[in-house]
Short mmCIF file of C-alpha atoms and ligand atoms in Angstrom, two decimals:
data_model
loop_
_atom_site.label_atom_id
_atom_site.label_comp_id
_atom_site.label_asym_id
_atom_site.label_seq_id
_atom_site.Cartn_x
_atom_site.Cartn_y
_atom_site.Cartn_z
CA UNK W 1 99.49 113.07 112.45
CA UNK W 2 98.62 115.65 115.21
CA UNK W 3 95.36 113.49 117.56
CA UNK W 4 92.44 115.73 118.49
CA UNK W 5 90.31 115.94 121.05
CA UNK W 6 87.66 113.28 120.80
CA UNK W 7 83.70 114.85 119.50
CA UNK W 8 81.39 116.28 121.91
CA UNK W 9 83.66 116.92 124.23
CA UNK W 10 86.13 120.08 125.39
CA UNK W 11 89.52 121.36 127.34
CA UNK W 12 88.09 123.76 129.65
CA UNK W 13 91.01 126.05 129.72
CA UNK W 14 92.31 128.86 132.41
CA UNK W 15 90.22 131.73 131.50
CA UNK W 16 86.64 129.92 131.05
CA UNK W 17 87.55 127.72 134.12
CA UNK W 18 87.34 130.63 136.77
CA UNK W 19 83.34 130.99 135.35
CA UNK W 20 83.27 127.30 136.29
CA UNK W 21 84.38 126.95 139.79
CA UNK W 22 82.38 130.77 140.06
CA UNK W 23 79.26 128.86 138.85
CA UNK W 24 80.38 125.36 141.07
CA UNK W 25 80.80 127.57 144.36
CA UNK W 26 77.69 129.10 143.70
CA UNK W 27 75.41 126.09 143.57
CA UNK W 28 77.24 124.38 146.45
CA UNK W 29 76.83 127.41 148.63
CA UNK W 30 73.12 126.78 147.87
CA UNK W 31 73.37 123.60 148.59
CA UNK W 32 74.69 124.26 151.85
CA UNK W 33 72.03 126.63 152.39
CA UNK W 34 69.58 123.75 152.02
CA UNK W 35 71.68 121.46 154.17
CA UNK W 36 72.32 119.09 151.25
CA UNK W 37 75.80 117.14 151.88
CA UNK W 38 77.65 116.18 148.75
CA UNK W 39 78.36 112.50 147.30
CA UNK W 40 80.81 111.22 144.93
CA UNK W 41 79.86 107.84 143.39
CA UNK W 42 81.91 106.35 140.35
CA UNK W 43 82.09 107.36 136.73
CA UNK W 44 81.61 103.84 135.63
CA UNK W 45 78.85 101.33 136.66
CA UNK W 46 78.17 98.33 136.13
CA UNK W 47 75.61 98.23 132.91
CA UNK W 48 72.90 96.32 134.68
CA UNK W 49 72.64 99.64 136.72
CA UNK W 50 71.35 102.04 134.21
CA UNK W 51 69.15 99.49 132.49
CA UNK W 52 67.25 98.80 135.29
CA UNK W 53 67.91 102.51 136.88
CA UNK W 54 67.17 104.32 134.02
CA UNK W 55 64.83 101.86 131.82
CA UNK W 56 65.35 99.93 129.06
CA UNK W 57 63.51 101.55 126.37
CA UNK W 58 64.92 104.86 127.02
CA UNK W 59 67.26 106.43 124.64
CA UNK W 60 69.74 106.49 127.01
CA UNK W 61 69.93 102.89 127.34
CA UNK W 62 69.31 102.03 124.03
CA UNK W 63 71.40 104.04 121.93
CA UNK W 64 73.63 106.99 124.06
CA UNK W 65 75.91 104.76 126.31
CA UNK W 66 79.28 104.29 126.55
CA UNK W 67 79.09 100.43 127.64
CA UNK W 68 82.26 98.32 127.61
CA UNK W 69 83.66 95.17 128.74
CA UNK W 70 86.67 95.26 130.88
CA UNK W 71 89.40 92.81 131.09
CA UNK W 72 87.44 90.49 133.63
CA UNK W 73 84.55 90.51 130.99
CA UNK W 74 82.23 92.56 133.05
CA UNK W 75 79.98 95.17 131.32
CA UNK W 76 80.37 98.62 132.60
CA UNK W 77 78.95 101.77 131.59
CA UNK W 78 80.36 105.17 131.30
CA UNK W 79 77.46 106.82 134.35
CA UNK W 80 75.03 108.90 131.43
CA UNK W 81 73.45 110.46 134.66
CA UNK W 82 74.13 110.86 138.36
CA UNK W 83 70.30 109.50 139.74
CA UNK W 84 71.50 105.52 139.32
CA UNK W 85 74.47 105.73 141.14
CA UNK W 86 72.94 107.81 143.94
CA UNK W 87 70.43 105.50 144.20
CA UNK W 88 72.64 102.38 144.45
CA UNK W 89 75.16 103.99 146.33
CA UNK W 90 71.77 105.09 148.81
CA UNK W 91 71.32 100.74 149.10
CA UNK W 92 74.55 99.86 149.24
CA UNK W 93 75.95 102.03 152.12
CA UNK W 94 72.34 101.26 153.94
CA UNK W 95 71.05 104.98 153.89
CA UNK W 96 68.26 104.15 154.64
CA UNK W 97 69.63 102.91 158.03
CA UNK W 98 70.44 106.75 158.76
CA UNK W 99 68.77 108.36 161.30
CA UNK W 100 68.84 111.45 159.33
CA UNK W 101 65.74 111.18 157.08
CA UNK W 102 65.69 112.05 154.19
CA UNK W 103 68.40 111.94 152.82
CA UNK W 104 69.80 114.90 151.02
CA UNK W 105 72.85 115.44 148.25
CA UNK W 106 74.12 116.77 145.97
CA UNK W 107 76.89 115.44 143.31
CA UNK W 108 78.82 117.06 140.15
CA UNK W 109 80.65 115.46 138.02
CA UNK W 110 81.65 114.61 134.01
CA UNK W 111 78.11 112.03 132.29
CA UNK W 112 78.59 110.42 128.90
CA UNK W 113 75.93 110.36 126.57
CA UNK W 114 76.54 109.21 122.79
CA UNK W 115 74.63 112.05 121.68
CA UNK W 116 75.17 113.76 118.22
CA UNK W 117 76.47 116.95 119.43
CA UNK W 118 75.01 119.88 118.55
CA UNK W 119 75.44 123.69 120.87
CA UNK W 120 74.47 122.68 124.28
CA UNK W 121 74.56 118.90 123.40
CA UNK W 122 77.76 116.79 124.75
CA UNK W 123 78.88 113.60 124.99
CA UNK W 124 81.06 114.26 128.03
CA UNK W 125 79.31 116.90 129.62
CA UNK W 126 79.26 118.03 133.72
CA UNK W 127 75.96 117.31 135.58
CA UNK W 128 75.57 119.37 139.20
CA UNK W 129 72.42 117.57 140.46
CA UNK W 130 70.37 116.96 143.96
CA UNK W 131 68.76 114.15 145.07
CA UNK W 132 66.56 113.97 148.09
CA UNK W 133 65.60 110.33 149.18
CA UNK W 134 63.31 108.57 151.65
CA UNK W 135 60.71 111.11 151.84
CA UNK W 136 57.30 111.79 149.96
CA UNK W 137 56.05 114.64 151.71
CA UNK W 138 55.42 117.25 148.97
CA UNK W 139 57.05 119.95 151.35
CA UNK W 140 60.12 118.67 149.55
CA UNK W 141 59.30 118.68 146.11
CA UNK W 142 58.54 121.79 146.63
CA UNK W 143 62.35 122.24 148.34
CA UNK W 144 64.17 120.85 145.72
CA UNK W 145 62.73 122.94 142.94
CA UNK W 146 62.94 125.95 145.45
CA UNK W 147 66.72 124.97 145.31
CA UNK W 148 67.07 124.74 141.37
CA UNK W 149 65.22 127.81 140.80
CA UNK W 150 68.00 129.52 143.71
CA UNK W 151 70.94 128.46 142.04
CA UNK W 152 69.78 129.84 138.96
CA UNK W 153 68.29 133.50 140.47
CA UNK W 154 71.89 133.19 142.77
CA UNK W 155 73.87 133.55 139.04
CA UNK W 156 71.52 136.38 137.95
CA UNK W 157 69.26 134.43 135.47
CA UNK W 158 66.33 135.67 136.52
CA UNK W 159 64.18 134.72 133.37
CA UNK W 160 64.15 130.85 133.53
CA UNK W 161 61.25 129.39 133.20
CA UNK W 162 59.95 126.53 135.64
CA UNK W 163 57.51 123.98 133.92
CA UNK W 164 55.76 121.30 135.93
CA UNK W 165 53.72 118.54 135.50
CA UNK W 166 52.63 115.44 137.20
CA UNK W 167 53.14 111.74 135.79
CA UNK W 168 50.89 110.30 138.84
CA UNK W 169 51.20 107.06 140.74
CA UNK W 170 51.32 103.84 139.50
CA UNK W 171 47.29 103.75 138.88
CA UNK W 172 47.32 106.82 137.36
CA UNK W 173 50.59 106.09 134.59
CA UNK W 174 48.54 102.36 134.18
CA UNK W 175 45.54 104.18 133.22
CA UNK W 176 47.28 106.82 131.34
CA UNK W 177 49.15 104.00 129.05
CA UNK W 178 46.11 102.59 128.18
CA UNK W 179 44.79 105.29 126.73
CA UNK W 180 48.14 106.44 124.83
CA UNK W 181 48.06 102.83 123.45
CA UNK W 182 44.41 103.30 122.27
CA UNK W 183 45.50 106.46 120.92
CA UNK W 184 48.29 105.88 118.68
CA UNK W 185 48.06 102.00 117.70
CA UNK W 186 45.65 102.79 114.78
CA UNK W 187 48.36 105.26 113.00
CA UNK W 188 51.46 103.11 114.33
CA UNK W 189 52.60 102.44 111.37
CA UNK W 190 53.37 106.29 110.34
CA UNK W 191 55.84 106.13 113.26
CA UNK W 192 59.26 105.54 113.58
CA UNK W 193 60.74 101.94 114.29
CA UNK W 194 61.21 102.93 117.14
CA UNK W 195 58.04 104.29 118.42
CA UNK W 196 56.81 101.39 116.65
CA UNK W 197 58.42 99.51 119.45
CA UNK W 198 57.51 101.77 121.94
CA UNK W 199 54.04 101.64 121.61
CA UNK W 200 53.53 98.36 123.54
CA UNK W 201 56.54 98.00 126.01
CA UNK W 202 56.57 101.98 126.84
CA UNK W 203 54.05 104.06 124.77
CA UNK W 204 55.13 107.22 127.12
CA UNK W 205 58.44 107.22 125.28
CA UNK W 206 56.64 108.27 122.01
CA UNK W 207 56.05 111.73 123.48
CA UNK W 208 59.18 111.85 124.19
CA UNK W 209 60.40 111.07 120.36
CA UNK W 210 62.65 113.81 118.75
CA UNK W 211 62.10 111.94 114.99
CA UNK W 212 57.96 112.50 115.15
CA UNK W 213 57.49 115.20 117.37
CA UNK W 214 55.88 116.88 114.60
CA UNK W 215 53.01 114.15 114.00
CA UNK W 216 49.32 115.62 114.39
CA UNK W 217 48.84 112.79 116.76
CA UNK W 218 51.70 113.80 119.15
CA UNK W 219 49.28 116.94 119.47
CA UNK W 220 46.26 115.36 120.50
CA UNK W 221 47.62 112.79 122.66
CA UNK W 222 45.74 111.77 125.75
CA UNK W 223 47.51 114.29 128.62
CA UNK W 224 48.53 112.40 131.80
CA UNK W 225 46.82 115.37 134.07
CA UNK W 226 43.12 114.11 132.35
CA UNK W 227 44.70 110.09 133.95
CA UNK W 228 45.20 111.28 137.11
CA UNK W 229 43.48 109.68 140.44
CA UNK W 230 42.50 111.56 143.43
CA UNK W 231 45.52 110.79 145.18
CA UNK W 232 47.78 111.69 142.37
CA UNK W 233 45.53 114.93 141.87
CA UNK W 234 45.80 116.17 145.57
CA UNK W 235 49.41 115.51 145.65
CA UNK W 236 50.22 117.40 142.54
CA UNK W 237 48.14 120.29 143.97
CA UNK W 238 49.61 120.56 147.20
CA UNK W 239 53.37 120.66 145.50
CA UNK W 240 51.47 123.45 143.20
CA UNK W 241 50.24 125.13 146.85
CA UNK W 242 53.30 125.13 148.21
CA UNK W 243 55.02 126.73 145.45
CA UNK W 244 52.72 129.52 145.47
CA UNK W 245 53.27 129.74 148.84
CA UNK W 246 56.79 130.60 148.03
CA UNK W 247 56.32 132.96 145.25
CA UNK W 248 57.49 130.48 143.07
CA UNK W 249 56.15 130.91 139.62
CA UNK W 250 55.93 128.01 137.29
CA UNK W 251 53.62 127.13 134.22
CA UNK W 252 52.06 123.15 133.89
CA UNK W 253 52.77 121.48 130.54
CA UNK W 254 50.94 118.17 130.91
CA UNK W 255 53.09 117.17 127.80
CA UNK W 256 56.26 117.30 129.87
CA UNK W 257 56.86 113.32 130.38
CA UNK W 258 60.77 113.29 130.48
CA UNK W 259 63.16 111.00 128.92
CA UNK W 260 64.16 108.83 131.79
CA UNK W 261 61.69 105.31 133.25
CA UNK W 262 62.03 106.48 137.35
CA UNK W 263 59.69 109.42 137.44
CA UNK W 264 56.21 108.94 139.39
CA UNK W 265 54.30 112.49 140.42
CA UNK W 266 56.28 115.02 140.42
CA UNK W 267 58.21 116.23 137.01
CA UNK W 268 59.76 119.88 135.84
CA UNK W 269 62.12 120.89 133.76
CA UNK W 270 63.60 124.02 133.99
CA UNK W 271 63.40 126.09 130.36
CA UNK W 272 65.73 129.65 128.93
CA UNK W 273 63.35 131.96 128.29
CA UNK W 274 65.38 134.45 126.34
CA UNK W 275 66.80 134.47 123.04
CA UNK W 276 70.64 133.03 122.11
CA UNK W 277 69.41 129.61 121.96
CA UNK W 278 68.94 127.20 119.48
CA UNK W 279 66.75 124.15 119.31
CA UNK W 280 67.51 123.01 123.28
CA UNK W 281 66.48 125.35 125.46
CA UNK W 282 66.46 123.03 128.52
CA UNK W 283 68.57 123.98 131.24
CA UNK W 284 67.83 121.59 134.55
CA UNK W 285 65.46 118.01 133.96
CA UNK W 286 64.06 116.46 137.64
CA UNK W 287 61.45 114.93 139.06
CA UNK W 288 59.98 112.64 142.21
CA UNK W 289 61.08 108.84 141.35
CA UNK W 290 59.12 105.88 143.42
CA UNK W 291 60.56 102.18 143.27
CA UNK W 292 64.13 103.00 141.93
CA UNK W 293 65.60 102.30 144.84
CA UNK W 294 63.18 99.07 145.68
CA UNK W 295 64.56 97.89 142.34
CA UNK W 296 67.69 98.13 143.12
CA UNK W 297 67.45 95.89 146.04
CA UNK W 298 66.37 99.00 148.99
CA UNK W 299 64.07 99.50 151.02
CA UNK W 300 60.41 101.57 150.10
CA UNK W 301 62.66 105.41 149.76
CA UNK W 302 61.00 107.16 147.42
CA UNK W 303 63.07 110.43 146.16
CA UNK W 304 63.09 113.81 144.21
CA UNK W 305 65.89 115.09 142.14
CA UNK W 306 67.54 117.59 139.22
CA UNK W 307 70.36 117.67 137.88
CA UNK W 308 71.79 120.44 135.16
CA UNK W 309 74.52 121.08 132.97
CA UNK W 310 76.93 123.39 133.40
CA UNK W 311 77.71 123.64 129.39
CA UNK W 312 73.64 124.62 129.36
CA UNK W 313 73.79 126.99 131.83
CA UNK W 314 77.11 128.36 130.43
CA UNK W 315 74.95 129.56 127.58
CA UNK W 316 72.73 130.59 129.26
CA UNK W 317 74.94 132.96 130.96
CA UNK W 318 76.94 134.15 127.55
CA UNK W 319 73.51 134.68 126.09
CA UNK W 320 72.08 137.20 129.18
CA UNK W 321 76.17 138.30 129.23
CA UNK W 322 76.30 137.18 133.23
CA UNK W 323 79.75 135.21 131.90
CA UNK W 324 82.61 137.31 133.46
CA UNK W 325 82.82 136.50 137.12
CA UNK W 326 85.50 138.53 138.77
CA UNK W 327 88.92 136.85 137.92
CA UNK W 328 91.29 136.27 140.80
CA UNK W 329 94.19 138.46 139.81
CA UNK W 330 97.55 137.58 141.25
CA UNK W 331 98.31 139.43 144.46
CA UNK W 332 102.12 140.03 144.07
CA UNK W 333 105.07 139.41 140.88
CA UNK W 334 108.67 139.52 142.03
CA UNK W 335 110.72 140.71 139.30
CA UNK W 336 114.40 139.71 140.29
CA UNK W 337 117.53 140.19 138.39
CA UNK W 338 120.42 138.47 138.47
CA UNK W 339 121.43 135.15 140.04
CA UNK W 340 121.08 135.60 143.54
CA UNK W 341 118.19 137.52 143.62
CA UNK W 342 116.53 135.06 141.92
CA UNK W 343 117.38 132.78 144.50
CA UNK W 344 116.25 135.37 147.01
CA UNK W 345 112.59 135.29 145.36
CA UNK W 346 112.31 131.90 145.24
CA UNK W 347 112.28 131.72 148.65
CA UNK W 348 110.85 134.43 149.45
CA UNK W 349 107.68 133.37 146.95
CA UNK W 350 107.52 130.16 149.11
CA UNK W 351 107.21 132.12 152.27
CA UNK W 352 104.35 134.55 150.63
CA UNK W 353 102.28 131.45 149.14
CA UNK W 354 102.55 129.34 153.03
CA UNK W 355 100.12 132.89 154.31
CA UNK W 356 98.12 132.74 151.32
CA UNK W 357 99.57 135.43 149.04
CA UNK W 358 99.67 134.33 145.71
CA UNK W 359 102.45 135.10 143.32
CA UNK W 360 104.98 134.81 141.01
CA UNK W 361 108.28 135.37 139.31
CA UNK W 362 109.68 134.94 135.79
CA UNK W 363 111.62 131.33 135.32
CA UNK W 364 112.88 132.26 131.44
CA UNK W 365 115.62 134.32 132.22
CA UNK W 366 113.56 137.64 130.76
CA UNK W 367 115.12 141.04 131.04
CA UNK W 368 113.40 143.25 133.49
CA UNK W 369 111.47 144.86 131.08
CA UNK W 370 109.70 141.88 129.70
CA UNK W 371 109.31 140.76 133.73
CA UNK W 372 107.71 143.80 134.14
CA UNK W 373 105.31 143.34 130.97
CA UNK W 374 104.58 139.64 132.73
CA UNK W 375 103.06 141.00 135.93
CA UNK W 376 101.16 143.03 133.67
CA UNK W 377 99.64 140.04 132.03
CA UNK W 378 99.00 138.38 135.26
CA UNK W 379 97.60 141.24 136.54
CA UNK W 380 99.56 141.16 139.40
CA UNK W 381 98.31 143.90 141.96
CA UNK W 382 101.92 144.43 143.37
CA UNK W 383 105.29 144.20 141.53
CA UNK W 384 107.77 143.43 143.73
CA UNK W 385 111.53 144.39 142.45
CA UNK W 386 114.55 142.99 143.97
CA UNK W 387 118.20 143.60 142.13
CA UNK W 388 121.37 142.89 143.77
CA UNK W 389 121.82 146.54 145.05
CA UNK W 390 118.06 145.87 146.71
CA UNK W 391 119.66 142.65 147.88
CA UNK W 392 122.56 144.17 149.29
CA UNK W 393 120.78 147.01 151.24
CA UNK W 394 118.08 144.62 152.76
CA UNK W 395 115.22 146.08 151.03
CA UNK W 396 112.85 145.23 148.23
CA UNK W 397 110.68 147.95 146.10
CA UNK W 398 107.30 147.06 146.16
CA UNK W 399 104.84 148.95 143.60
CA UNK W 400 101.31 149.19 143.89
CA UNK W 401 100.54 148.56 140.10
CA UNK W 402 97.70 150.02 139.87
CA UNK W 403 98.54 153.54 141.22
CA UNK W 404 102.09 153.60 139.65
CA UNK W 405 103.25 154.64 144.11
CA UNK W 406 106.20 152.75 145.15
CA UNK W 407 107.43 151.90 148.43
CA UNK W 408 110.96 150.35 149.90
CA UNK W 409 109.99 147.50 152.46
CA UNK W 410 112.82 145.85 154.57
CA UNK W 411 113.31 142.19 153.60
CA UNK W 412 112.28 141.12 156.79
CA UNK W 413 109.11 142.66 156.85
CA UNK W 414 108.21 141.97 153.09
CA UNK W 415 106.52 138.91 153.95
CA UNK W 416 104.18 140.35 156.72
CA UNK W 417 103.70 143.55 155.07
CA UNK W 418 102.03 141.69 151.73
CA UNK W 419 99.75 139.49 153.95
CA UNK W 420 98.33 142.71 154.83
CA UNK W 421 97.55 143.99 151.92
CA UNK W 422 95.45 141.32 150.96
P1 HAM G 1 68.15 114.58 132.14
O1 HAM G 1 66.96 115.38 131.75
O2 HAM G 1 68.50 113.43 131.29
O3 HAM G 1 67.90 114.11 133.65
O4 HAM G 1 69.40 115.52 132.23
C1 HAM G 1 69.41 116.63 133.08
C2 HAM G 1 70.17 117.79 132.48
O5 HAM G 1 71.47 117.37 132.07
C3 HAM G 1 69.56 118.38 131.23
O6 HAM G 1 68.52 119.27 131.54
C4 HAM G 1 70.75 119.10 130.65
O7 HAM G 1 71.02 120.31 131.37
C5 HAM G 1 71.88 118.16 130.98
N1 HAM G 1 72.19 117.30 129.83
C6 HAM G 1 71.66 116.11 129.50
N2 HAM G 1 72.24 115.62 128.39
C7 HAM G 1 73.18 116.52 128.02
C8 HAM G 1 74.13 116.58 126.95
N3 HAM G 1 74.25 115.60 126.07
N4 HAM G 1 74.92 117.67 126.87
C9 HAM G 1 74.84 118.67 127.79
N5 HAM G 1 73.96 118.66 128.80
C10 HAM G 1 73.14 117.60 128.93
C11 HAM G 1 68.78 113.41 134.38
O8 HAM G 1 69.92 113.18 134.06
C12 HAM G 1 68.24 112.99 135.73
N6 HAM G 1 69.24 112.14 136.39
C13 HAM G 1 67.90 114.20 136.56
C14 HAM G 1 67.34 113.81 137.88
C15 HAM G 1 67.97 113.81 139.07
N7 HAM G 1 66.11 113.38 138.11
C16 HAM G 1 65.96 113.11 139.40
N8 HAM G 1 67.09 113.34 139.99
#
């Protein structure tokens, strides 16, 4: 019996890889733009992490992770987002200690959610996020979604769409619970089980409900924005100044609560505004987080943070046909024939790939016809032909493949005379 690969994930093969490291190279050179330095934490956490990190009534934590015990009977958890780790990895290494303030990074790297996968839904899916801690100022909310909205405009996707909204302090989210539990405890029992649960230990979560997001009551539910206190309110307006400032356009949805416990202030998601999608059309999810990294045993660092998909923002790209990044062609093919001038171009390819020439040969024993049918493939921009009479007179033919012109180099000066045709 043949095994296959496991659901919601994928082999990313040659040939849709080059539109990832394209799309990878792209978002890091923003990032360096920004002066954001990356971080690599672990794929696997200790549980504990994510269920105080990311709450415990959350989906997430409830019913998407991929939580196991390991052979010294410790729970661990498969990361389902990068935030967490950051944030412990931010207390741990005593970040806070840097002189260097905020703190700003950036991270990519394979999240597991036990999701039921669906187009632009994964279980194993690649996050490229930014985090930005031990600031408040709203100068760098308004940075961080500056930076999401770049990498996006950077890959031509011009027509994204940035909603915001604000989730407030502490006060303001007390105040603003209240009023959701006054709102929905009469009809409770037309809810799922689980907002059913929800409505006491997190009554935000029921916005955030994909079974009754179609309940009349979702639709008149008390908006954080009316819950807001002064301070809250002049925050979320300068963020909303500075943005303007920029030229940044955005739209407010005070229904935008997100699906993850850390948020205070500051939330936005970033939305495809075109057509080629089905029922997700959410590209990038962030927001400003207060306490996360008190709970987790720091210091007072409040952050800001997104993270996106690349599987999202692959469709994205299909759907607006910005998916074909130029391919990196291979520079030179040697086709050799016979024994020793097979030999020859085996050394000779290790010379041409030490100064960055990259190339190739045949290794199947193929007829020169079929060699010459390979480069073609490859798309090699120079064929290279040595046979033994070549061999014998010191030279090699070199053919510029696209032009058909061909040109006898010495075998000395091969090596130097491909590096500068690069
Ligand atoms: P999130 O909204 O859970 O936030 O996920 C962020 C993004 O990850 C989504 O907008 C989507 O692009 C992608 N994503 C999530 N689940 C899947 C999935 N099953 N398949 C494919 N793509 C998916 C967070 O993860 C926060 N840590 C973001 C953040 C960083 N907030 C502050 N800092």
């Amino acid at each position: 019996m043949s095994i296959h690969i496991p659901r919601g994930t994928q082999d990313i093969l040659p040939g849709d890889v080059e539109l990832w490291q394209y799309i990878e190279a792209k978002a890091k050179e923003v990032c360096r733009t920004y002066h954001y330095k990356e971080i690599r934490t672990p794929i696997f956490e200790h549980t504990e992490l994510f269920q105080r990190g990311v709450g415990d009534t959350t989906d997430i934590v409830q019913k998407e992770m991929y939580t196991f015990t390991d052979r010294g009977d410790r729970s661990l958890t498969l990361r389902p987002e990068g935030t967490a780790g950051v944030a412990r990895s931010f207390v741990e290494k005593k970040m806070f200690g840097n002189p260097n303030q905020p703190v700003k990074l950036y991270y990519q790297g394979p999240m597991f959610r036990y999701e039921r996968p669906q187009s632009g839904r994964m279980r194993q899916f690649v996050q490229f996020g930014v985090e930005a801690i031990g600031s408040s100022d709203p100068t760098i909310d308004a940075e961080v979604l500056a930076l999401a909205m770049s990498i996006y405009e950077e890959l031509g996707l011009t027509d994204v769409k940035l909603v915001l909204n604000s989730l407030g302090d502490k006060e303001s989210r007390d105040a603003h619970r209240q009023a959701l539990i006054d709102h929905f405890k009469p009809n409770i029992h037309e809810f799922c089980e689980d907002c059913q649960s929800r409505l006491e230990k997190n009554p935000l979560r029921i916005l955030d409900c994909k079974k009754d997001r179609e309940h009349p009551l979702m639709q008149t539910a008390p908006s954080i924005l009316d819950h807001l206190n002064d301070e809250s309110r002049a925050y979320f307006e300068k963020v909303r100044n500075i943005l303007d400032q920029l030229g940044i356009q955005y739209e407010v949805d005070p229904t935008l609560v997100r699906g993850l416990d850390y948020y205070y202030h500051t939330a936005f998601e970033i939305m495809a505004d075109g057509e080629g999608f089905g029922a997700i059309t959410t590209l990038c999810g962030g927001g400003r987080y207060t306490g996360l990294v008190e709970d987790l045993g720091g210091p007072s660092a409040p952050g800001i943070g997104f993270a996106f998909s690349i599987e999202r923002l692959i469709m994205a790209l299909k759907a607006k046909g910005l998916d074909k990044p130029s391919v990196e062609t291979l520079d030179c093919f040697i086709v050799a024939l016979g024994d020793e001038a097979k030999d020859k171009a085996a050394e000779l390819l290790y010379q041409l790939r030490k100064v960055g020439v990259s190339c190739d040969k045949d290794y199947l024993d193929r007829k020169m016809k079929a060699q010459f049918k390979a480069a073609d493939r490859y798309q090699a921009r120079y064929t290279a032909i040595l046979g033994e009479n070549e061999l014998k007179q010191g030279l090699i033919n070199v053919k510029v493949m696209e032009s058909g012109e061909q040109k006898a180099v010495a075998l000395t000066e091969f090596i130097q005379y491909m590096q500068d045709q690069r």
